[in-house]
Amino acid sequence: MLYVCTVPLFLVTRSVAARNRRLNIETAEAWYAKGEEQLKSGDLAEAISSLRKAATSDHDNPRHVLALATALAAANHDEEARQMLLQVRAATPENGEINLQLARLSAKDREAQETVRYYHYALYGLWPETEMAIQRRNVRTELVQFLFQAGDPGRALSELLILSSDIPDTPEAHNELGGLFLDAMDWQRAQDQFSRTLNLDRKNGPALLGAGKAAFNLADYRNASRHLRDASQLGFGDPVGDTMKNTAQFVLSADPLAAGVRTEERIRRLTESLNLASQRMQACLSGISDPAGNEALRTLETEIQEGLKTRYRNANLRQDAEGFQSGVDLIFRIETVLGQQSCPGDSLEHRALVLIAKKHGATEQ
Amino acid sequence: MTPDNLIRRLRLKDDQIFLFLTIVIAVIAGLSAVLFTLTIQETKHLLFGLSPSTVRLILVPTLVSLLTGFLLAKYFPEARGSGVPQTKAAFHLDQGRIRPGVPFAKFLTGALCVGSGHSMGREGPSVQIGAGLASAIGQWFRLSPERIQNLVPIGAAAALAAAFNTPVAAVLFSLEEIIGDMNAGLIGSTVVASVTAVIVERSILGDEVLFRVPSYQLVHPAELLAYVVLGIVGGLTSLIFCKGLLRLRRFFLSLPPRTVVFQPAVGGLIIGIVLVFVPEVMGVGYEYVDQALNGGMLLQTMLLLCVVKLAATVISYASGNAGGIFAPSLYLGAMAGGVVGLLVHQFAPFPTAVPGAYALVGMGTLFAGIIRAPMTSVLMIFELTQDYQILVPLMIANMLSFVISKRFQPTAVYHALLEQNNIHLPHTGARPRKTAWSARHVMATKADFIPEETTIGEAWQSIKSQKGSTFLVGSRRHLVGIVPRKAIELAEQSGRGADSIVSIAEREFKYVYLDEPLELALERFDTRAGIMPVLGRTGNRSVDGVVTIDTILDFIHKKPA
């Protein structure tokens, strides 16, 4: 008789439990949808409340927990988000998305080692088959960006090289990678990536901007000027790019050692450059207090005044081809000392003079 | 076969039947607890939907309480409140006999009350349902009274294990709270029942956890000081809760009997209004406990929830609804612990654990302070965390809370609730030993009373010719007090013969309960009074007999060797 009572009770309870489970899943889905809407409309507090109800109603759905954890992290409830993710991770340690969220939380706390570890778990974790490649690429990109922020460009570059071997041949992918190479100051690889984009789309603004910056840093001022000008015309300029463009244009117009320039023009360029450096030096000499710096500048002042009267005179320069190189070297030395003494008047033109000198072999001692 | 062998064989068979019944009862109690939990959820969903309107929030608890109030007042008064005190009373005073209809009534009214938003728990009702079913099965099988009594804590342990998912704590709760004896011989059976019920529960619900418990850490030894503070806060909060609950319940009990049907609805209306502003106190509320444990609440929110939940639970319970205080005590503990944790985390000059760790310890602390089951409170939280590190802080906080609560509220809340219903359970220290003589052995059931309506003059006339120096005033059902012969004589001679005898009756007097040990009866017996009433534990000072010098002498002469 007891058996007769127990079996139906068991069956009834099981069926109620199943019904309850379905009800909970439906409730959770409703709250999840509401939470997502609230997130989109920017109502973070309400979204958290709705997503929390979703996660409570259906514990087993990691999507709800992930959405809640992401919202919590956005609202700076990092500790709760972390606890939540760690508990879900205990059941599915290989879940890529969970590890990625944990990496982001650790990144917020600047826990470099932990962050890199979670990013690697996410990289080698499981993602839906259809989006595995793109997700892994995105994770590695995030990792590279984190490493740059964490001041570890060496590791960032090595991750970047792995990333570069696995990108699709699309302008967006090349541009993103090129940008990361720019951050890593690997100008050549950056230029390669932007060039690939330009091969696919010659009027790609971001690629023109990136290629211009890379060319500028590679001292290819002609290409830098051209790309940056084109980018600016397409509406993709930025302040850094504009400065680079103007500097490059000045370098191109003021370089006395540039190929294909007539002698008169070379002389004019050198003389103007020497006068420019001299003017800044004159202005600086009156305000300088450091005796050693003063002495160095006075020596250079004597050298430039004498040079302008003798070696760098028009007639002498025509017979002395080495005079141009010597003049450029003198300008470099002057600008270096002026820079060391923090003299006022450091402008685009003066930085361009230094770049001209460097382009022709001048190095800081 | 010798008679000894036969008896041994029969006894073995009896033990086997008991074991079989234990397992079957555990399955049934476990299933009923799971079904009860699910029914509460379904009821809540049905009554409130996804986003209830203000009108619905107010009307649902009010109207549902009107219905349950009618059922509880007219048909099942035993199903009011938690269910744990009633189970204790049935175990200690009625040899485990519970009316078979009670578990079904408790199931229905409990699911309706908790599901309609009352701030009450499901564990207490589950205990009563499990114990009630166990008792009903025992009665149905016509088991001996002792066996029926033994089945009650077994059913209670099984139901609690399934409802709260902590099998060890359920066994301890049954021993500590229901039986009141940690060394009871029923440990084996309760363990079997508890484990069986948890298996049943998991076979249906899977490995679902009640709370996501944060990993516990004692970051710095100085943190133990913070747990001392938590223990004190927990003790004081427990006191406020217990005193508030008992006072408000006393007020409701003092209202005219015709209002009993409507009292739960009054509670329902107040709760409905509270829910409009603070919906987080609705029902069991474990989702908010989970949130507090995982650092998802602000200080102000936890403080507010602690205060409002305390008030809401007191109102729901005192107004006579069906539901427990087990879950509310954990809720309050989590909030109080979370508040302490956040403050410590913010201001302590030493590194501290996350506030969730304090919320976790706080749960045990309030449980120890309110329910007064210190061992269960420690084991329950330990079972939830499965982390040895938590034991020392937990024991410090729980014991402090327990001591503070006991110091200022000597009678535990379950006992006090029963006493408000004129049911007096034996205290733990005064449990009668089964081999000892008790008061019942030295008493005479025949007792003479002076009826309350008697005047002093009439009383004097009737006792003048009688022996005895002290007389009982009232009736067998209700003893008003005692009155010495000398007092009656003096009052009569001073011209107060027309006054009621009640006016000179002493209301504070020495008495003994039926089951209290003989030694205690003799110790309390005052030879000058010459008579001591023996009271029943149920009813308003009902008299089961009297102890006199004659009955004592009679016992000495007739006592078997």
mmCIF file of N, CA, C and O in Angstrom, chain A residues 108-186:
data_model
loop_
_atom_site.group_PDB
_atom_site.id
_atom_site.type_symbol
_atom_site.label_atom_id
_atom_site.label_comp_id
_atom_site.label_asym_id
_atom_site.label_seq_id
_atom_site.Cartn_x
_atom_site.Cartn_y
_atom_site.Cartn_z
ATOM 1 N N LYS A 108 41.005 44.776 -15.702
ATOM 2 C CA LYS A 108 40.573 45.984 -15.004
ATOM 3 C C LYS A 108 41.343 46.158 -13.697
ATOM 4 O O LYS A 108 41.600 47.260 -13.256
ATOM 5 N N ASP A 109 41.659 45.018 -13.085
ATOM 6 C CA ASP A 109 42.398 45.062 -11.813
ATOM 7 C C ASP A 109 43.908 45.132 -12.031
ATOM 8 O O ASP A 109 44.680 45.071 -11.065
ATOM 9 N N ARG A 110 44.320 45.174 -13.290
ATOM 10 C CA ARG A 110 45.735 45.215 -13.657
ATOM 11 C C ARG A 110 46.515 44.025 -13.106
ATOM 12 O O ARG A 110 47.672 44.148 -12.683
ATOM 13 N N GLU A 111 45.862 42.898 -13.047
ATOM 14 C CA GLU A 111 46.541 41.651 -12.655
ATOM 15 C C GLU A 111 47.101 41.035 -13.932
ATOM 16 O O GLU A 111 46.458 40.188 -14.561
ATOM 17 N N ALA A 112 48.315 41.467 -14.295
ATOM 18 C CA ALA A 112 48.841 41.113 -15.627
ATOM 19 C C ALA A 112 48.937 39.598 -15.848
ATOM 20 O O ALA A 112 48.462 39.083 -16.871
ATOM 21 N N GLN A 113 49.519 38.917 -14.869
ATOM 22 C CA GLN A 113 49.739 37.469 -15.067
ATOM 23 C C GLN A 113 48.417 36.720 -15.221
ATOM 24 O O GLN A 113 48.253 35.880 -16.096
ATOM 25 N N GLU A 114 47.484 37.076 -14.308
ATOM 26 C CA GLU A 114 46.189 36.401 -14.320
ATOM 27 C C GLU A 114 45.447 36.715 -15.621
ATOM 28 O O GLU A 114 44.823 35.832 -16.228
ATOM 29 N N THR A 115 45.561 37.951 -16.044
ATOM 30 C CA THR A 115 44.882 38.366 -17.272
ATOM 31 C C THR A 115 45.389 37.556 -18.461
ATOM 32 O O THR A 115 44.604 37.009 -19.241
ATOM 33 N N VAL A 116 46.718 37.490 -18.569
ATOM 34 C CA VAL A 116 47.299 36.767 -19.704
ATOM 35 C C VAL A 116 46.885 35.294 -19.647
ATOM 36 O O VAL A 116 46.556 34.677 -20.668
ATOM 37 N N ARG A 117 46.845 34.757 -18.407
ATOM 38 C CA ARG A 117 46.464 33.339 -18.259
ATOM 39 C C ARG A 117 45.026 33.117 -18.764
ATOM 40 O O ARG A 117 44.773 32.213 -19.539
ATOM 41 N N TYR A 118 44.110 34.001 -18.321
ATOM 42 C CA TYR A 118 42.719 33.823 -18.755
ATOM 43 C C TYR A 118 42.570 34.061 -20.259
ATOM 44 O O TYR A 118 41.789 33.390 -20.924
ATOM 45 N N TYR A 119 43.345 35.008 -20.805
ATOM 46 C CA TYR A 119 43.280 35.229 -22.254
ATOM 47 C C TYR A 119 43.742 33.961 -22.986
ATOM 48 O O TYR A 119 43.153 33.570 -23.997
ATOM 49 N N HIS A 120 44.765 33.326 -22.437
ATOM 50 C CA HIS A 120 45.241 32.101 -23.098
ATOM 51 C C HIS A 120 44.220 30.967 -22.965
ATOM 52 O O HIS A 120 44.019 30.204 -23.899
ATOM 53 N N TYR A 121 43.571 30.891 -21.777
ATOM 54 C CA TYR A 121 42.497 29.879 -21.629
ATOM 55 C C TYR A 121 41.408 30.153 -22.677
ATOM 56 O O TYR A 121 40.857 29.235 -23.273
ATOM 57 N N ALA A 122 41.113 31.444 -22.844
ATOM 58 C CA ALA A 122 40.063 31.805 -23.806
ATOM 59 C C ALA A 122 40.505 31.474 -25.233
ATOM 60 O O ALA A 122 39.710 30.972 -26.032
ATOM 61 N N LEU A 123 41.798 31.730 -25.513
ATOM 62 C CA LEU A 123 42.318 31.448 -26.858
ATOM 63 C C LEU A 123 42.188 29.983 -27.222
ATOM 64 O O LEU A 123 41.813 29.620 -28.332
ATOM 65 N N TYR A 124 42.530 29.157 -26.245
ATOM 66 C CA TYR A 124 42.518 27.718 -26.537
ATOM 67 C C TYR A 124 41.240 27.044 -26.024
ATOM 68 O O TYR A 124 41.132 25.830 -26.022
ATOM 69 N N GLY A 125 40.307 27.860 -25.585
ATOM 70 C CA GLY A 125 39.041 27.319 -25.092
ATOM 71 C C GLY A 125 38.082 26.993 -26.228
ATOM 72 O O GLY A 125 38.424 27.108 -27.411
ATOM 73 N N LEU A 126 36.895 26.574 -25.814
ATOM 74 C CA LEU A 126 35.903 26.170 -26.815
ATOM 75 C C LEU A 126 35.004 27.340 -27.181
ATOM 76 O O LEU A 126 34.539 28.082 -26.319
ATOM 77 N N TRP A 127 34.772 27.473 -28.497
ATOM 78 C CA TRP A 127 33.862 28.479 -29.022
ATOM 79 C C TRP A 127 32.925 27.770 -29.988
ATOM 80 O O TRP A 127 33.264 26.691 -30.477
ATOM 81 N N PRO A 128 31.807 28.373 -30.298
ATOM 82 C CA PRO A 128 30.941 27.736 -31.311
ATOM 83 C C PRO A 128 31.732 27.542 -32.608
ATOM 84 O O PRO A 128 32.498 28.427 -33.023
ATOM 85 N N GLU A 129 31.534 26.381 -33.210
ATOM 86 C CA GLU A 129 32.335 25.975 -34.376
ATOM 87 C C GLU A 129 32.374 27.068 -35.448
ATOM 88 O O GLU A 129 33.431 27.354 -36.020
ATOM 89 N N THR A 130 31.232 27.693 -35.683
ATOM 90 C CA THR A 130 31.140 28.635 -36.805
ATOM 91 C C THR A 130 31.921 29.922 -36.552
ATOM 92 O O THR A 130 32.296 30.612 -37.497
ATOM 93 N N GLU A 131 32.128 30.248 -35.281
ATOM 94 C CA GLU A 131 32.799 31.522 -35.015
ATOM 95 C C GLU A 131 34.131 31.341 -34.284
ATOM 96 O O GLU A 131 34.676 32.290 -33.724
ATOM 97 N N MET A 132 34.615 30.103 -34.305
ATOM 98 C CA MET A 132 35.844 29.789 -33.556
ATOM 99 C C MET A 132 37.013 30.688 -34.001
ATOM 100 O O MET A 132 37.684 31.305 -33.179
ATOM 101 N N ALA A 133 37.252 30.739 -35.348
ATOM 102 C CA ALA A 133 38.421 31.466 -35.853
ATOM 103 C C ALA A 133 38.346 32.943 -35.501
ATOM 104 O O ALA A 133 39.304 33.524 -34.977
ATOM 105 N N ILE A 134 37.191 33.508 -35.754
ATOM 106 C CA ILE A 134 37.061 34.959 -35.529
ATOM 107 C C ILE A 134 37.160 35.300 -34.045
ATOM 108 O O ILE A 134 37.791 36.286 -33.649
ATOM 109 N N GLN A 135 36.575 34.429 -33.197
ATOM 110 C CA GLN A 135 36.626 34.683 -31.755
ATOM 111 C C GLN A 135 38.063 34.611 -31.258
ATOM 112 O O GLN A 135 38.496 35.438 -30.460
ATOM 113 N N ARG A 136 38.797 33.609 -31.725
ATOM 114 C CA ARG A 136 40.182 33.462 -31.271
ATOM 115 C C ARG A 136 41.032 34.653 -31.725
ATOM 116 O O ARG A 136 41.895 35.115 -30.994
ATOM 117 N N ARG A 137 40.739 35.099 -32.951
ATOM 118 C CA ARG A 137 41.478 36.254 -33.454
ATOM 119 C C ARG A 137 41.177 37.491 -32.592
ATOM 120 O O ARG A 137 42.077 38.236 -32.206
ATOM 121 N N ASN A 138 39.892 37.641 -32.282
ATOM 122 C CA ASN A 138 39.500 38.789 -31.456
ATOM 123 C C ASN A 138 40.143 38.721 -30.074
ATOM 124 O O ASN A 138 40.572 39.737 -29.529
ATOM 125 N N VAL A 139 40.178 37.515 -29.521
ATOM 126 C CA VAL A 139 40.775 37.357 -28.189
ATOM 127 C C VAL A 139 42.258 37.725 -28.248
ATOM 128 O O VAL A 139 42.775 38.447 -27.394
ATOM 129 N N ARG A 140 42.950 37.240 -29.302
ATOM 130 C CA ARG A 140 44.384 37.523 -29.377
ATOM 131 C C ARG A 140 44.614 39.029 -29.583
ATOM 132 O O ARG A 140 45.548 39.601 -29.035
ATOM 133 N N THR A 141 43.717 39.630 -30.347
ATOM 134 C CA THR A 141 43.833 41.080 -30.552
ATOM 135 C C THR A 141 43.709 41.809 -29.217
ATOM 136 O O THR A 141 44.495 42.704 -28.906
ATOM 137 N N GLU A 142 42.696 41.378 -28.424
ATOM 138 C CA GLU A 142 42.516 41.997 -27.101
ATOM 139 C C GLU A 142 43.736 41.789 -26.220
ATOM 140 O O GLU A 142 44.149 42.679 -25.496
ATOM 141 N N LEU A 143 44.282 40.585 -26.322
ATOM 142 C CA LEU A 143 45.466 40.259 -25.515
ATOM 143 C C LEU A 143 46.620 41.193 -25.897
ATOM 144 O O LEU A 143 47.323 41.717 -25.015
ATOM 145 N N VAL A 144 46.811 41.393 -27.205
ATOM 146 C CA VAL A 144 47.895 42.269 -27.669
ATOM 147 C C VAL A 144 47.693 43.679 -27.133
ATOM 148 O O VAL A 144 48.617 44.304 -26.600
ATOM 149 N N GLN A 145 46.441 44.144 -27.223
ATOM 150 C CA GLN A 145 46.148 45.499 -26.742
ATOM 151 C C GLN A 145 46.431 45.605 -25.241
ATOM 152 O O GLN A 145 46.977 46.597 -24.770
ATOM 153 N N PHE A 146 46.051 44.534 -24.501
ATOM 154 C CA PHE A 146 46.311 44.549 -23.062
ATOM 155 C C PHE A 146 47.815 44.607 -22.787
ATOM 156 O O PHE A 146 48.270 45.363 -21.927
ATOM 157 N N LEU A 147 48.575 43.820 -23.541
ATOM 158 C CA LEU A 147 50.021 43.773 -23.305
ATOM 159 C C LEU A 147 50.672 45.125 -23.589
ATOM 160 O O LEU A 147 51.590 45.531 -22.878
ATOM 161 N N PHE A 148 50.172 45.817 -24.599
ATOM 162 C CA PHE A 148 50.689 47.168 -24.852
ATOM 163 C C PHE A 148 50.408 48.066 -23.658
ATOM 164 O O PHE A 148 51.273 48.786 -23.190
ATOM 165 N N GLN A 149 49.145 47.990 -23.174
ATOM 166 C CA GLN A 149 48.763 48.839 -22.037
ATOM 167 C C GLN A 149 49.562 48.487 -20.794
ATOM 168 O O GLN A 149 49.862 49.342 -19.975
ATOM 169 N N ALA A 150 49.871 47.191 -20.663
ATOM 170 C CA ALA A 150 50.595 46.735 -19.474
ATOM 171 C C ALA A 150 52.093 47.010 -19.605
ATOM 172 O O ALA A 150 52.864 46.647 -18.709
ATOM 173 N N GLY A 151 52.512 47.607 -20.709
ATOM 174 C CA GLY A 151 53.923 47.958 -20.893
ATOM 175 C C GLY A 151 54.790 46.757 -21.196
ATOM 176 O O GLY A 151 55.916 46.666 -20.696
ATOM 177 N N ASP A 152 54.260 45.829 -21.957
ATOM 178 C CA ASP A 152 55.043 44.644 -22.320
ATOM 179 C C ASP A 152 55.019 44.493 -23.849
ATOM 180 O O ASP A 152 54.436 43.545 -24.394
ATOM 181 N N PRO A 153 55.677 45.440 -24.567
ATOM 182 C CA PRO A 153 55.585 45.401 -26.031
ATOM 183 C C PRO A 153 56.251 44.171 -26.640
ATOM 184 O O PRO A 153 55.846 43.730 -27.725
ATOM 185 N N GLY A 154 57.225 43.619 -25.931
ATOM 186 C CA GLY A 154 57.911 42.433 -26.458
ATOM 187 C C GLY A 154 56.954 41.274 -26.626
ATOM 188 O O GLY A 154 56.847 40.669 -27.707
ATOM 189 N N ARG A 155 56.194 40.991 -25.540
ATOM 190 C CA ARG A 155 55.224 39.884 -25.627
ATOM 191 C C ARG A 155 54.094 40.229 -26.589
ATOM 192 O O ARG A 155 53.577 39.368 -27.285
ATOM 193 N N ALA A 156 53.770 41.523 -26.595
ATOM 194 C CA ALA A 156 52.699 41.960 -27.498
ATOM 195 C C ALA A 156 53.102 41.679 -28.941
ATOM 196 O O ALA A 156 52.296 41.174 -29.735
ATOM 197 N N LEU A 157 54.365 41.979 -29.258
ATOM 198 C CA LEU A 157 54.823 41.790 -30.632
ATOM 199 C C LEU A 157 54.824 40.315 -31.007
ATOM 200 O O LEU A 157 54.420 39.946 -32.125
ATOM 201 N N SER A 158 55.243 39.466 -30.066
ATOM 202 C CA SER A 158 55.266 38.032 -30.409
ATOM 203 C C SER A 158 53.840 37.500 -30.629
ATOM 204 O O SER A 158 53.595 36.701 -31.525
ATOM 205 N N GLU A 159 52.872 37.997 -29.820
ATOM 206 C CA GLU A 159 51.479 37.592 -30.042
ATOM 207 C C GLU A 159 50.978 38.137 -31.381
ATOM 208 O O GLU A 159 50.218 37.482 -32.089
ATOM 209 N N LEU A 160 51.482 39.339 -31.698
ATOM 210 C CA LEU A 160 51.068 40.000 -32.930
ATOM 211 C C LEU A 160 51.546 39.226 -34.157
ATOM 212 O O LEU A 160 50.837 39.100 -35.165
ATOM 213 N N LEU A 161 52.746 38.692 -34.045
ATOM 214 C CA LEU A 161 53.291 37.923 -35.176
ATOM 215 C C LEU A 161 52.470 36.652 -35.402
ATOM 216 O O LEU A 161 52.222 36.266 -36.547
ATOM 217 N N ILE A 162 52.016 36.040 -34.269
ATOM 218 C CA ILE A 162 51.153 34.852 -34.415
ATOM 219 C C ILE A 162 49.834 35.265 -35.074
ATOM 220 O O ILE A 162 49.337 34.606 -35.978
ATOM 221 N N LEU A 163 49.349 36.408 -34.620
ATOM 222 C CA LEU A 163 48.071 36.889 -35.139
ATOM 223 C C LEU A 163 48.161 37.172 -36.640
ATOM 224 O O LEU A 163 47.244 36.872 -37.401
ATOM 225 N N SER A 164 49.321 37.712 -37.071
ATOM 226 C CA SER A 164 49.452 38.115 -38.483
ATOM 227 C C SER A 164 49.442 36.908 -39.431
ATOM 228 O O SER A 164 49.160 37.055 -40.607
ATOM 229 N N SER A 165 49.747 35.744 -38.882
ATOM 230 C CA SER A 165 49.770 34.557 -39.746
ATOM 231 C C SER A 165 48.367 33.977 -39.938
ATOM 232 O O SER A 165 48.194 33.001 -40.644
ATOM 233 N N ASP A 166 47.420 34.577 -39.265
ATOM 234 C CA ASP A 166 46.102 33.929 -39.253
ATOM 235 C C ASP A 166 44.983 34.944 -39.461
ATOM 236 O O ASP A 166 43.993 34.936 -38.757
ATOM 237 N N ILE A 167 45.203 35.863 -40.378
ATOM 238 C CA ILE A 167 44.118 36.840 -40.573
ATOM 239 C C ILE A 167 43.541 36.714 -41.987
ATOM 240 O O ILE A 167 44.248 36.350 -42.934
ATOM 241 N N PRO A 168 42.281 37.024 -42.111
ATOM 242 C CA PRO A 168 41.687 36.965 -43.445
ATOM 243 C C PRO A 168 42.187 38.131 -44.307
ATOM 244 O O PRO A 168 42.630 39.154 -43.762
ATOM 245 N N ASP A 169 42.107 37.981 -45.605
ATOM 246 C CA ASP A 169 42.622 39.022 -46.502
ATOM 247 C C ASP A 169 41.527 40.065 -46.737
ATOM 248 O O ASP A 169 40.972 40.176 -47.835
ATOM 249 N N THR A 170 41.247 40.804 -45.694
ATOM 250 C CA THR A 170 40.217 41.857 -45.807
ATOM 251 C C THR A 170 40.825 43.168 -45.339
ATOM 252 O O THR A 170 41.725 43.181 -44.491
ATOM 253 N N PRO A 171 40.335 44.280 -45.879
ATOM 254 C CA PRO A 171 40.878 45.583 -45.469
ATOM 255 C C PRO A 171 40.795 45.782 -43.952
ATOM 256 O O PRO A 171 41.744 46.261 -43.334
ATOM 257 N N GLU A 172 39.663 45.395 -43.358
ATOM 258 C CA GLU A 172 39.468 45.613 -41.911
ATOM 259 C C GLU A 172 40.537 44.878 -41.101
ATOM 260 O O GLU A 172 41.131 45.432 -40.170
ATOM 261 N N ALA A 173 40.761 43.613 -41.483
ATOM 262 C CA ALA A 173 41.724 42.805 -40.739
ATOM 263 C C ALA A 173 43.129 43.373 -40.902
ATOM 264 O O ALA A 173 43.887 43.488 -39.913
ATOM 265 N N HIS A 174 43.504 43.745 -42.128
ATOM 266 C CA HIS A 174 44.845 44.297 -42.348
ATOM 267 C C HIS A 174 45.011 45.617 -41.610
ATOM 268 O O HIS A 174 46.065 45.892 -41.030
ATOM 269 N N ASN A 175 43.967 46.423 -41.653
ATOM 270 C CA ASN A 175 44.058 47.725 -40.977
ATOM 271 C C ASN A 175 44.233 47.555 -39.472
ATOM 272 O O ASN A 175 45.026 48.251 -38.841
ATOM 273 N N GLU A 176 43.444 46.613 -38.901
ATOM 274 C CA GLU A 176 43.535 46.404 -37.452
ATOM 275 C C GLU A 176 44.936 45.938 -37.076
ATOM 276 O O GLU A 176 45.549 46.429 -36.120
ATOM 277 N N LEU A 177 45.423 44.989 -37.858
ATOM 278 C CA LEU A 177 46.752 44.455 -37.573
ATOM 279 C C LEU A 177 47.818 45.524 -37.784
ATOM 280 O O LEU A 177 48.761 45.650 -36.984
ATOM 281 N N GLY A 178 47.654 46.304 -38.860
ATOM 282 C CA GLY A 178 48.602 47.386 -39.123
ATOM 283 C C GLY A 178 48.643 48.360 -37.964
ATOM 284 O O GLY A 178 49.717 48.796 -37.537
ATOM 285 N N GLY A 179 47.471 48.686 -37.436
ATOM 286 C CA GLY A 179 47.389 49.592 -36.298
ATOM 287 C C GLY A 179 48.137 49.040 -35.093
ATOM 288 O O GLY A 179 48.833 49.776 -34.385
ATOM 289 N N LEU A 180 47.988 47.735 -34.866
ATOM 290 C CA LEU A 180 48.690 47.107 -33.739
ATOM 291 C C LEU A 180 50.198 47.129 -33.963
ATOM 292 O O LEU A 180 50.972 47.354 -33.020
ATOM 293 N N PHE A 181 50.620 46.920 -35.226
ATOM 294 C CA PHE A 181 52.057 46.999 -35.511
ATOM 295 C C PHE A 181 52.568 48.428 -35.296
ATOM 296 O O PHE A 181 53.694 48.619 -34.862
ATOM 297 N N LEU A 182 51.723 49.410 -35.616
ATOM 298 C CA LEU A 182 52.117 50.805 -35.346
ATOM 299 C C LEU A 182 52.345 50.990 -33.847
ATOM 300 O O LEU A 182 53.313 51.603 -33.429
ATOM 301 N N ASP A 183 51.379 50.411 -33.035
ATOM 302 C CA ASP A 183 51.531 50.510 -31.575
ATOM 303 C C ASP A 183 52.818 49.834 -31.119
ATOM 304 O O ASP A 183 53.459 50.262 -30.159
ATOM 305 N N ALA A 184 53.168 48.752 -31.810
ATOM 306 C CA ALA A 184 54.383 48.015 -31.444
ATOM 307 C C ALA A 184 55.625 48.674 -32.042
ATOM 308 O O ALA A 184 56.734 48.187 -31.838
ATOM 309 N N MET A 185 55.436 49.754 -32.775
ATOM 310 C CA MET A 185 56.508 50.494 -33.448
ATOM 311 C C MET A 185 57.279 49.627 -34.437
ATOM 312 O O MET A 185 58.471 49.812 -34.653
ATOM 313 N N ASP A 186 56.566 48.623 -34.974
ATOM 314 C CA ASP A 186 57.147 47.826 -36.051
ATOM 315 C C ASP A 186 56.629 48.443 -37.358
ATOM 316 O O ASP A 186 55.662 47.967 -37.960
#
